[in-house]
Short mmCIF file of C-alpha atoms in Angstrom, two decimals:
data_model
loop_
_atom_site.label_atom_id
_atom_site.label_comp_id
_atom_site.label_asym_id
_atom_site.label_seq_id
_atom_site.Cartn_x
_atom_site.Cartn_y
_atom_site.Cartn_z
CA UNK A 418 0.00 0.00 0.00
CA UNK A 419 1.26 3.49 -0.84
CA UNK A 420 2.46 5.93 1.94
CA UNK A 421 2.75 9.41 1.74
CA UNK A 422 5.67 11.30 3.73
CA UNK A 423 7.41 14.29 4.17
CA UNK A 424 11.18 14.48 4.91
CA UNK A 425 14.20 16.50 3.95
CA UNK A 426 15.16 13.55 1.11
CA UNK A 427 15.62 14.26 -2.37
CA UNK A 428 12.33 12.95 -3.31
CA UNK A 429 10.47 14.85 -1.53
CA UNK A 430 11.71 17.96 -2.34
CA UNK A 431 11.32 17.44 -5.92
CA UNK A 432 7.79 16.44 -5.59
CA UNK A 433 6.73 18.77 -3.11
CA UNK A 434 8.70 22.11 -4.14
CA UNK A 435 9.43 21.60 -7.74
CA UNK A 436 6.14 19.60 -8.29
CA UNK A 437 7.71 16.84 -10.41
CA UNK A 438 6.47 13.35 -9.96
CA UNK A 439 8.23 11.01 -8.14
CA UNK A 440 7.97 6.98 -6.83
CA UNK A 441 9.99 6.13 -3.63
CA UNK A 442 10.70 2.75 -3.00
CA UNK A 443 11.38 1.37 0.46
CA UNK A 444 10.24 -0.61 3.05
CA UNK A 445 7.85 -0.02 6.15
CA UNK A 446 9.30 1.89 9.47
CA UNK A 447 9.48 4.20 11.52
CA UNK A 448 11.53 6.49 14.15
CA UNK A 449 14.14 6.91 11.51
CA UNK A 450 17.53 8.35 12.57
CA UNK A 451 16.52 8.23 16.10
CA UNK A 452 18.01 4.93 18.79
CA UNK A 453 14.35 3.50 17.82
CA UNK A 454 14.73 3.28 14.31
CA UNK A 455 13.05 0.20 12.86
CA UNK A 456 12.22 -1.19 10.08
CA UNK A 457 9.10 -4.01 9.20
CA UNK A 458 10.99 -7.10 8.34
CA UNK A 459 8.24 -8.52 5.89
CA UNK A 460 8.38 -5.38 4.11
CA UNK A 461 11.69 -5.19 3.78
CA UNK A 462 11.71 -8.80 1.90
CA UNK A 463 8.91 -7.68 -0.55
CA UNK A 464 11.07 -4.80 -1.48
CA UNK A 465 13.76 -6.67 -1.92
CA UNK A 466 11.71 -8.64 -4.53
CA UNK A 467 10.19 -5.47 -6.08
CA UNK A 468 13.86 -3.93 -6.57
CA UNK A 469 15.17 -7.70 -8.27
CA UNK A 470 12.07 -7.51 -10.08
CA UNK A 471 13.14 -3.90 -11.71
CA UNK A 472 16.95 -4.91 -12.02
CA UNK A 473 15.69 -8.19 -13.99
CA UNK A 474 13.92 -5.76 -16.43
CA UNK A 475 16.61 -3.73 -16.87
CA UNK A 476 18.89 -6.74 -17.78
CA UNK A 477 16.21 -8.05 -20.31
CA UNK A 478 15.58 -4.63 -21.35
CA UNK A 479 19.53 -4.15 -21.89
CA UNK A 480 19.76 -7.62 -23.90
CA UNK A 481 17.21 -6.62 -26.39
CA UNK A 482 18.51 -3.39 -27.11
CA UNK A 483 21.96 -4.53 -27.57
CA UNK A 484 20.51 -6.81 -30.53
#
């Protein structure tokens, strides 16, 4: 499920201030940068498939366009 949040990353500045469009990647968590940082370890594995997934297209897309 999508979440929306504001922070002082690049990503949000471009799509906030400079109104450009933007998708952000990453898993669930919370009290980042803090000693109670944490991070949803479920999530964090279906990222890690979403992010193969993308790198697997590039490849393919990469092998056909070197043809």
């Amino acid at each position: 499920n999508p979440m929306y949040t504001s922070s002082v990353a690049d990503e949000n500045v471009f799509a906030n201030r400079l109104k450009i469009p933007v998708i952000s990647l990453g898993p669930i968590g919370g009290g980042g940068h803090t000693k109670d940082e944490w991070v949803d370890l479920d999530s964090l594995k279906e990222v890690e498939s979403i992010y193969r997934k993308i790198l697997d297209l590039s490849l393919l897309k990469n092998e056909f366009s070197k043809k």
